[in-house]
Each structure stands twice: as structure tokens, then as C-alpha cells.
CSV table of C-alpha atoms in Angstrom, one decimal:
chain,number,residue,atom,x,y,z
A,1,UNK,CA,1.6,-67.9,37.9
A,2,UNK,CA,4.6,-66.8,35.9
A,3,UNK,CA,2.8,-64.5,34.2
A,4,UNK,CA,1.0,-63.3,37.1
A,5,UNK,CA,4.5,-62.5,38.8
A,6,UNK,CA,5.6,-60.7,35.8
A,7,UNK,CA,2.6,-58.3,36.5
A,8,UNK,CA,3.4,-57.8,40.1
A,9,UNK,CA,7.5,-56.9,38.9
A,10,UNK,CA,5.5,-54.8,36.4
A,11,UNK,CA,3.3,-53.2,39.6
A,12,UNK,CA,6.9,-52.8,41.4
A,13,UNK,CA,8.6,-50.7,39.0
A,14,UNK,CA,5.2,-48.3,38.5
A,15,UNK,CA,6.3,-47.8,42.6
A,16,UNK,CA,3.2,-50.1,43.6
A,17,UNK,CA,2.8,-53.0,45.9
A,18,UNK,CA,3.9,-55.8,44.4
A,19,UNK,CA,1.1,-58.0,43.5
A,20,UNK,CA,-0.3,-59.4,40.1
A,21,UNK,CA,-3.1,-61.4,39.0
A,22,UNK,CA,-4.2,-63.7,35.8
A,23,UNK,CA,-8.1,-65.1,34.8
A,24,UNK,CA,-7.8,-68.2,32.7
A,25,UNK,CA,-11.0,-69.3,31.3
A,26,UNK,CA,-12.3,-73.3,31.4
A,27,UNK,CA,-9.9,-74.0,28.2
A,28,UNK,CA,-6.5,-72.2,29.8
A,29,UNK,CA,-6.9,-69.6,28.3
A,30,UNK,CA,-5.4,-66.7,29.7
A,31,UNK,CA,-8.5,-63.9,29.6
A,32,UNK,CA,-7.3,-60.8,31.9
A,33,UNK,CA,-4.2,-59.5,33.7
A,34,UNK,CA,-3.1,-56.5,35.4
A,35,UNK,CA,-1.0,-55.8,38.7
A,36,UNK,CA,-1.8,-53.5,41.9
A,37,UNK,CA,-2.8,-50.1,40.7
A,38,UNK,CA,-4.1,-48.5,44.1
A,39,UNK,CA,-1.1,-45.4,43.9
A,40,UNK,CA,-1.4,-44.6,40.4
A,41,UNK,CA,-5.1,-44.6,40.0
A,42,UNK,CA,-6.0,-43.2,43.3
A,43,UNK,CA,-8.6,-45.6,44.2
A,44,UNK,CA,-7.8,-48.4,47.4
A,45,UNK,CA,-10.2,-50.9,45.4
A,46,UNK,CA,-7.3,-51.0,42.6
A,47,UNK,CA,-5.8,-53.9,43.4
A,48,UNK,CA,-4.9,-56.7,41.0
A,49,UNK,CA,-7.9,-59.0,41.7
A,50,UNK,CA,-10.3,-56.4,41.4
A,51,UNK,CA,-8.8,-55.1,38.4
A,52,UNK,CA,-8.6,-58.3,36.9
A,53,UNK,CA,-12.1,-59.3,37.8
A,54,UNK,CA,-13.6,-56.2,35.9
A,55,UNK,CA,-11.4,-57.0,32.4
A,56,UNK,CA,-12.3,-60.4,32.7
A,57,UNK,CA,-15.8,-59.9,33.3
A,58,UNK,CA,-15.7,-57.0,30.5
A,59,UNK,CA,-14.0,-59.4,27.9
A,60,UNK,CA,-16.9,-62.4,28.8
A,61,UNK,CA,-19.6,-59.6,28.8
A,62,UNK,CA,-20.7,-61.2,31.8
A,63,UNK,CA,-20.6,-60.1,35.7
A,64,UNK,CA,-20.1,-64.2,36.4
A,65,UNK,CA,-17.0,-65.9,36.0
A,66,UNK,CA,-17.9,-69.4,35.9
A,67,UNK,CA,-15.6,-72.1,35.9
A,68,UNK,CA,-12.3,-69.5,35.9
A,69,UNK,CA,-9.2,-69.4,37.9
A,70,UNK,CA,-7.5,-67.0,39.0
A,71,UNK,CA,-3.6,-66.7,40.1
A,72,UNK,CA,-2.3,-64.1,42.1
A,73,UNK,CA,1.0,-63.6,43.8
A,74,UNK,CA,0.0,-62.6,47.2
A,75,UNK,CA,-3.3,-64.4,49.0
A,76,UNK,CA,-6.2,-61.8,48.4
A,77,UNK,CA,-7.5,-59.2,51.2
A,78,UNK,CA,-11.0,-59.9,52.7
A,79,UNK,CA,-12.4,-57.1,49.7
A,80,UNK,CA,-10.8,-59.2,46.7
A,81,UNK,CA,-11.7,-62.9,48.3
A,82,UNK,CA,-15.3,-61.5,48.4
A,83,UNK,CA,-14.8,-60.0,45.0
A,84,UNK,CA,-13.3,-63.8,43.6
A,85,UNK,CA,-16.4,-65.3,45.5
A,86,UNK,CA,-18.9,-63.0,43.6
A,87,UNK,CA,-17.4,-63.5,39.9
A,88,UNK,CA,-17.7,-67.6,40.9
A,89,UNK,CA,-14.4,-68.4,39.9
A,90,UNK,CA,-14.2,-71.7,40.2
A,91,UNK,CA,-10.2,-71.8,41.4
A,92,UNK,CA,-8.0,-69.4,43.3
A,93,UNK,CA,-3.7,-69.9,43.3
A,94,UNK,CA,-2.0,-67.8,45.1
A,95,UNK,CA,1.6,-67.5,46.2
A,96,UNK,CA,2.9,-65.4,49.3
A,97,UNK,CA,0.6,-65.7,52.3
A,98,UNK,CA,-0.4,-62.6,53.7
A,99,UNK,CA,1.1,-62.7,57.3
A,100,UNK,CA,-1.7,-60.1,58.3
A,101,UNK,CA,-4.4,-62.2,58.0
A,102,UNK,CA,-4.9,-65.2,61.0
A,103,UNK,CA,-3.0,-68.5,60.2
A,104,UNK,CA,-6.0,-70.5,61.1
A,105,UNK,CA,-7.2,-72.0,57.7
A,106,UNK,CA,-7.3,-69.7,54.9
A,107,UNK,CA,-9.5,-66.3,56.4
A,108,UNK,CA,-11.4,-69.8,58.2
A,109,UNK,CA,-12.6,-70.0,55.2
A,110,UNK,CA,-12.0,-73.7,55.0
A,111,UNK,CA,-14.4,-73.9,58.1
A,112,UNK,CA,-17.2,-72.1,57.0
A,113,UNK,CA,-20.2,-74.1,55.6
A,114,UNK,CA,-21.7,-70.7,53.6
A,115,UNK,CA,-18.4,-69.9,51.8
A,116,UNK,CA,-17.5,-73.9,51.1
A,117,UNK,CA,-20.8,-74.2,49.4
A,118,UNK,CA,-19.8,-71.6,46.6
A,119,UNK,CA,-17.3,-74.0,46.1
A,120,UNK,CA,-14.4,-71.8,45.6
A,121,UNK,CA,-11.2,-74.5,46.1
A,122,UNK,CA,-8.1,-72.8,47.2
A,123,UNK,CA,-4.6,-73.2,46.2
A,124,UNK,CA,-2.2,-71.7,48.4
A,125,UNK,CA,2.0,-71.9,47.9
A,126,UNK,CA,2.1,-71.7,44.3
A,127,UNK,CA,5.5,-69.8,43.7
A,128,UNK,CA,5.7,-68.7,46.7
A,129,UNK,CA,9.2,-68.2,47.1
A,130,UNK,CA,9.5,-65.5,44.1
A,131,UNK,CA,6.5,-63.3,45.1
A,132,UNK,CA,7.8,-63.2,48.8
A,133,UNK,CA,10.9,-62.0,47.6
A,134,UNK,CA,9.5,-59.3,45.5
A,135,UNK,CA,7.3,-58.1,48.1
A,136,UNK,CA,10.8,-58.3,50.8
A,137,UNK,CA,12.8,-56.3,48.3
A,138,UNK,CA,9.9,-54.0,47.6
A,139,UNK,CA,9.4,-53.2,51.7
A,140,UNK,CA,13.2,-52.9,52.3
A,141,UNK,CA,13.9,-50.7,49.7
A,142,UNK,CA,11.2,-48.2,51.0
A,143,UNK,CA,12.0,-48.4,54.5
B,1,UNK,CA,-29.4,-41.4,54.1
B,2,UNK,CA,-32.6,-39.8,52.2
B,3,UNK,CA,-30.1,-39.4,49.0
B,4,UNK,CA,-28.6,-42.7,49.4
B,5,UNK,CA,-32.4,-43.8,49.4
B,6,UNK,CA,-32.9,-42.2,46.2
B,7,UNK,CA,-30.3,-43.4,44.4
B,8,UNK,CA,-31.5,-47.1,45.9
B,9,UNK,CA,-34.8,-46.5,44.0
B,10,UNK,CA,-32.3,-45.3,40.8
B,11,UNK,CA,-31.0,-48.5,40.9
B,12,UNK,CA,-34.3,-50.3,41.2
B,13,UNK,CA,-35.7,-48.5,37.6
B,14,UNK,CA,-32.3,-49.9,36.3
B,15,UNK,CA,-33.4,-53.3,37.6
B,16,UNK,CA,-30.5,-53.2,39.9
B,17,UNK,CA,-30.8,-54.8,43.8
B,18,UNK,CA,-31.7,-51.3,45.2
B,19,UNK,CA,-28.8,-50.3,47.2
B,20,UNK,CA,-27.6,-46.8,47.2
B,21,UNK,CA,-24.8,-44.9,48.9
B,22,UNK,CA,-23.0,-41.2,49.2
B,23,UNK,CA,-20.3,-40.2,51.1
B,24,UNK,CA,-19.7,-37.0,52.7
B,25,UNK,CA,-16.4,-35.0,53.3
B,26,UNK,CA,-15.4,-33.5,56.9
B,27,UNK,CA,-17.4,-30.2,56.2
B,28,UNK,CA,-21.1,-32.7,56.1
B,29,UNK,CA,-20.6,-31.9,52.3
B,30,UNK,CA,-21.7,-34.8,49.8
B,31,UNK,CA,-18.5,-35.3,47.4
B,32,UNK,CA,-20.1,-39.0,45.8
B,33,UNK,CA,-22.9,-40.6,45.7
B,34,UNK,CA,-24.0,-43.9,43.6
B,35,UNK,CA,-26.0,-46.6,43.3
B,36,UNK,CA,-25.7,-50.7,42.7
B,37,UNK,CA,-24.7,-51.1,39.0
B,38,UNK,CA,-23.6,-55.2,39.3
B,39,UNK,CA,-25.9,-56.0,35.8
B,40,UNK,CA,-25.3,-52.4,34.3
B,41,UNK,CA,-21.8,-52.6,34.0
B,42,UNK,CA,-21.2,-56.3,33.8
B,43,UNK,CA,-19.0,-55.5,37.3
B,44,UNK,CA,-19.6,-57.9,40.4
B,45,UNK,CA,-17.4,-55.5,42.2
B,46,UNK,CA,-19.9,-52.9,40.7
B,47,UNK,CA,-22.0,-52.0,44.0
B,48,UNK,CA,-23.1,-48.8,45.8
B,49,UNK,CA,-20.2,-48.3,48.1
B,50,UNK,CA,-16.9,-49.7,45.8
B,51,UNK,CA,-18.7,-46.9,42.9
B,52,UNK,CA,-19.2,-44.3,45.2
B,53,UNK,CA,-15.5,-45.1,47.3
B,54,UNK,CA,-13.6,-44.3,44.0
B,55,UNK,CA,-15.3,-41.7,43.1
B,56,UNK,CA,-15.0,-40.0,45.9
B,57,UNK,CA,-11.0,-40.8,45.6
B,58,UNK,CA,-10.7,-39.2,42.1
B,59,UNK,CA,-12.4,-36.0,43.3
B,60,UNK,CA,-10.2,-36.0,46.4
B,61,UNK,CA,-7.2,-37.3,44.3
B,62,UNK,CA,-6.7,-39.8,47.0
B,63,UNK,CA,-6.6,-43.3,47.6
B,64,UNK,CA,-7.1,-42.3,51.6
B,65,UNK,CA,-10.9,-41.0,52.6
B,66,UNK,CA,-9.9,-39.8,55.8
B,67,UNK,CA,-12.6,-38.0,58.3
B,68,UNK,CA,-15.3,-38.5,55.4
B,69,UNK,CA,-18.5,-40.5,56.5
B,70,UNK,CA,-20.2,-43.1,54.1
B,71,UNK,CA,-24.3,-43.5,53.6
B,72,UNK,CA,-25.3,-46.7,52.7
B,73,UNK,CA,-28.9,-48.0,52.8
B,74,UNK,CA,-27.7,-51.9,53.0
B,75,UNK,CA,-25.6,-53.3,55.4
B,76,UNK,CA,-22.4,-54.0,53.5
B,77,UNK,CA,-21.0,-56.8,52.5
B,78,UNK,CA,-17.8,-58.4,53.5
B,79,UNK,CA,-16.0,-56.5,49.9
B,80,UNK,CA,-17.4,-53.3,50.5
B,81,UNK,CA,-16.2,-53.2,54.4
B,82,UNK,CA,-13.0,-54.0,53.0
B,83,UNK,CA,-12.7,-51.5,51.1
B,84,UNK,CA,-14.3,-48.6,53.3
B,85,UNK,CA,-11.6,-49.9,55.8
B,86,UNK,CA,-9.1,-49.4,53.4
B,87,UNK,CA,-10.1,-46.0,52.0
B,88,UNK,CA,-9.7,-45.0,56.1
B,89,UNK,CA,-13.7,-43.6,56.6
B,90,UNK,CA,-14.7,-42.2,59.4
B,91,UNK,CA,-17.9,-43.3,60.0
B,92,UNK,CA,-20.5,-46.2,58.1
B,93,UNK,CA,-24.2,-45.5,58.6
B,94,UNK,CA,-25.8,-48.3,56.8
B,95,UNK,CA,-30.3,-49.1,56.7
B,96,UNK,CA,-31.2,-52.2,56.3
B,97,UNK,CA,-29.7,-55.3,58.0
B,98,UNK,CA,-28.0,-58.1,55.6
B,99,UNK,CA,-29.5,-60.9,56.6
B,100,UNK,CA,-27.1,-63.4,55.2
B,101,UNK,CA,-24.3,-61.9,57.7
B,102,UNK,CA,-24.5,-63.4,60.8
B,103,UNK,CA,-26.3,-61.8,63.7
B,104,UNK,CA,-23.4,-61.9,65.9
B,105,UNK,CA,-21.7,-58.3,65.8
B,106,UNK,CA,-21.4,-56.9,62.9
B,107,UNK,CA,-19.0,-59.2,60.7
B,108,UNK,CA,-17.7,-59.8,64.6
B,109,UNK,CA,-16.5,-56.7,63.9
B,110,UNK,CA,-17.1,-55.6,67.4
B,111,UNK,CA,-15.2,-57.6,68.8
B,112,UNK,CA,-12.1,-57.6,66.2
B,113,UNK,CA,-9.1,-56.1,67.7
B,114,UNK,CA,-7.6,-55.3,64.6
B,115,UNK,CA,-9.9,-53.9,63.1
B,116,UNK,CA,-11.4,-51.9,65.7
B,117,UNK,CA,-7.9,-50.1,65.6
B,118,UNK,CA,-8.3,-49.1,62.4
B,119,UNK,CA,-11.5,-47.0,64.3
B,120,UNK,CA,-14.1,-47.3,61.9
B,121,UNK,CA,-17.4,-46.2,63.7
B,122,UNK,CA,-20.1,-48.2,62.5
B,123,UNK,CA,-24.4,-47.0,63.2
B,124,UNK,CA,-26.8,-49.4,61.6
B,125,UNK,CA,-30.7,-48.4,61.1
B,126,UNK,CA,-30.6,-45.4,59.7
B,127,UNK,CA,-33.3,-45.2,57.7
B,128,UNK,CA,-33.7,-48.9,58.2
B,129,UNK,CA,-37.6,-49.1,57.0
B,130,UNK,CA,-37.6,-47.6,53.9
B,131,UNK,CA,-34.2,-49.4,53.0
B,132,UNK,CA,-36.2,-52.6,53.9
B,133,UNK,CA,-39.3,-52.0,52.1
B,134,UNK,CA,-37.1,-51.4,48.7
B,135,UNK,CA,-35.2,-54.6,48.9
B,136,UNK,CA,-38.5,-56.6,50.1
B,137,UNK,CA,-40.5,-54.7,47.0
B,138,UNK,CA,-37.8,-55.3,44.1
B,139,UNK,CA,-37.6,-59.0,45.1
B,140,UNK,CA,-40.8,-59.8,45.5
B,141,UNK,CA,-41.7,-58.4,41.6
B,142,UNK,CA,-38.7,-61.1,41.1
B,143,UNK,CA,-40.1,-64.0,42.5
């Protein structure tokens, strides 16, 4: 997750939303990072999931991710938790909940039979406190 | 929806789940169109509308799609409604329903306050039959 908040500081000073992500693969190995990129590549699918996703899946030559994990700063939009769900990454950390998306459960995700049997397990609160605090410092300076 | 159709059936001799789409700008002009290229480019963010969303974005040298419409023949999934929500289109036309998304609404999207102020307009079956009959055809040679 260090590493992951290294890419969203990265993401900050290229003027981008704060947010970064890492793939491990089944030994720890770290496969793929990258932070936000919607601004400087013009494209609203360019955030750090999705752009990690594709390296990863470009690195394993594969469109399946089995048995990965992925760490990113801020919990992942509805586009990149469907994205995570389609590479079957086995694991998902993530730091700074989004406040946008409904308290109950993780998207209800936690409630719903369909998702739970891709067997995605969910991490939430993992350095937390530093990716809030970029993402606070990032707001308040541009407002 | 007939050139979204086509490049379904493009996607079909590349052994692809036939999905197409093309997006239009405010003048009815087509500025993108694309079809599913998951196995092709070892992408599970790969599909019809994410391809066709950033391409549209580099011609437009925008992250924003605002006041474009988008084709698609398959009702899309939860990552591709993300991310037409998030490139701000106008308008989704989709064919065939997804069957794996519930019935109810569509993605309860109907009845989603939130997201009903971001004022996408959403028209399924167009061009619902033929959309069908591709997806039925390309899995049954699969099965």
C-alpha cells in the first residue's frame, strides 16, 4: 500500500486525482503500478485500477488475473470494481472510502450472492489515514 | 445501431463475444465506433463501449463526451455504465438485454436518484433481434 500511495502523490503532482494502485501476483510480487491518469490522457476510463489492470494483464499475457491482489488508495468506482471482478483478482485493499458511494456494506456488495460467488474478498482501511489526507490536501488546494 | 451491428459480427470473425458499439457527436455524426476485443488484446476492460469511449475522447481531446449519444448492441455491463456516466453521454441505446442483470430497472437505475441526476437517457431494444441472434449464434458454435 506504500507503494500504491507513492503512485497516487505521483498522480497529485501530474495535477490528477490522487489515487494509485499496485497488482501483486500469488508470490508478492509486485507486477503493475500506475496512478490516476484521466486529465493527462483524456480518457475518464484512466483511472489507476484500470490502468493497472491492463499492465498487469499485458505483463501475464493474459486477460485473467487469477489469484492477484490489488491495493489502491481510494475504494474503486462501480467501472473499476467491475473491472477488478472481471481480471478475478483474488484480493482487493484499499484505503480512503469513497464517501460518494452508500455506507451500507461495500457497494452491497457484501450482500449480493452473484458478486460473493466470484469470491473477490475485500479489504477496506488499509492506510487510510495517508490517502485521505492526500486526497483533503488535493481538494483544498483547488478550491 | 446497424454499424454497431456490424462491428458485433467484426468481433464475432475475431472470435470475440459479439458486441459492438459507435458513438455519435451532437451533429448525428459517428466520431468512434469498435467492437469487443477482451481475448484480442489480453484487456478484460477491453469491450465495445470502454474502446469506443476513449476513442472518441482522443478525437474530441476530452475526457468529457458531453451531448454525444452511444450505440451499443448489448446491454452494458455494470463497468461500461460506469464509464459512459463518467464520460457525461447523452443518450445509451443498447439491443439486446443482459440477462445476468437483474430485471428490475435497469441496474435500478430508474429508480437511482443519483444517478438519474447525472441525466443519462437510457432506450433499450434497438435493434434487439439481430443483437440477440449474434450472441445466441457465437455461443452456441461454443457449446
Amino acid at each position: 500500500m506504500e507503494i500504491a500511495l507513492s503512485e497516487a502523490k505521483n498522480a497529485a503532482r501530474r495535477e490528477e486525482v490522487p489515487v494509485g494502485a499496485v497488482i501483486v501476483n500469488k508470490n508478492g510480487k509486485i507486477i503493475a503500478k500506475d496512478g490516476n491518469r484521466t486529465q493527462e490522457m483524456k480518457d475518464p476510463t484512466a483511472h489507476a485500477e484500470i490502468l493497472t489492470i491492463r499492465k498487469a494483464c499485458q505483463r501475464q499475457k493474459s486477460e485473467r488475473l487469477v489469484g492477484h491482489d490489488i491495493y489502491v488508495t481510494l475504494q474503486p468506482c462501480k467501472m473499476c470494481l467491475e473491472a477488478i471482478i472481471s481480471a478475478r483478482i483474488k484480493r482487493l485493499y484499499y484505503g480512503a472510502p469513497d464517501t460518494s458511494i452508500p455506507a451500507s456494506g461495500v457497494y452491497g456488495i457484501t450482500n449480493d450472492k452473484a458478486q460473493k460467488s466470484l469470491a473477490l474478498e475485500i479489504y477496506p482501511s488499509i492506510g487510510e489515514d495517508e490517502s485521505i489526507k492526500l486526497i483533503k490536501k488535493f481538494f483544498k488546494e483547488r478550491r
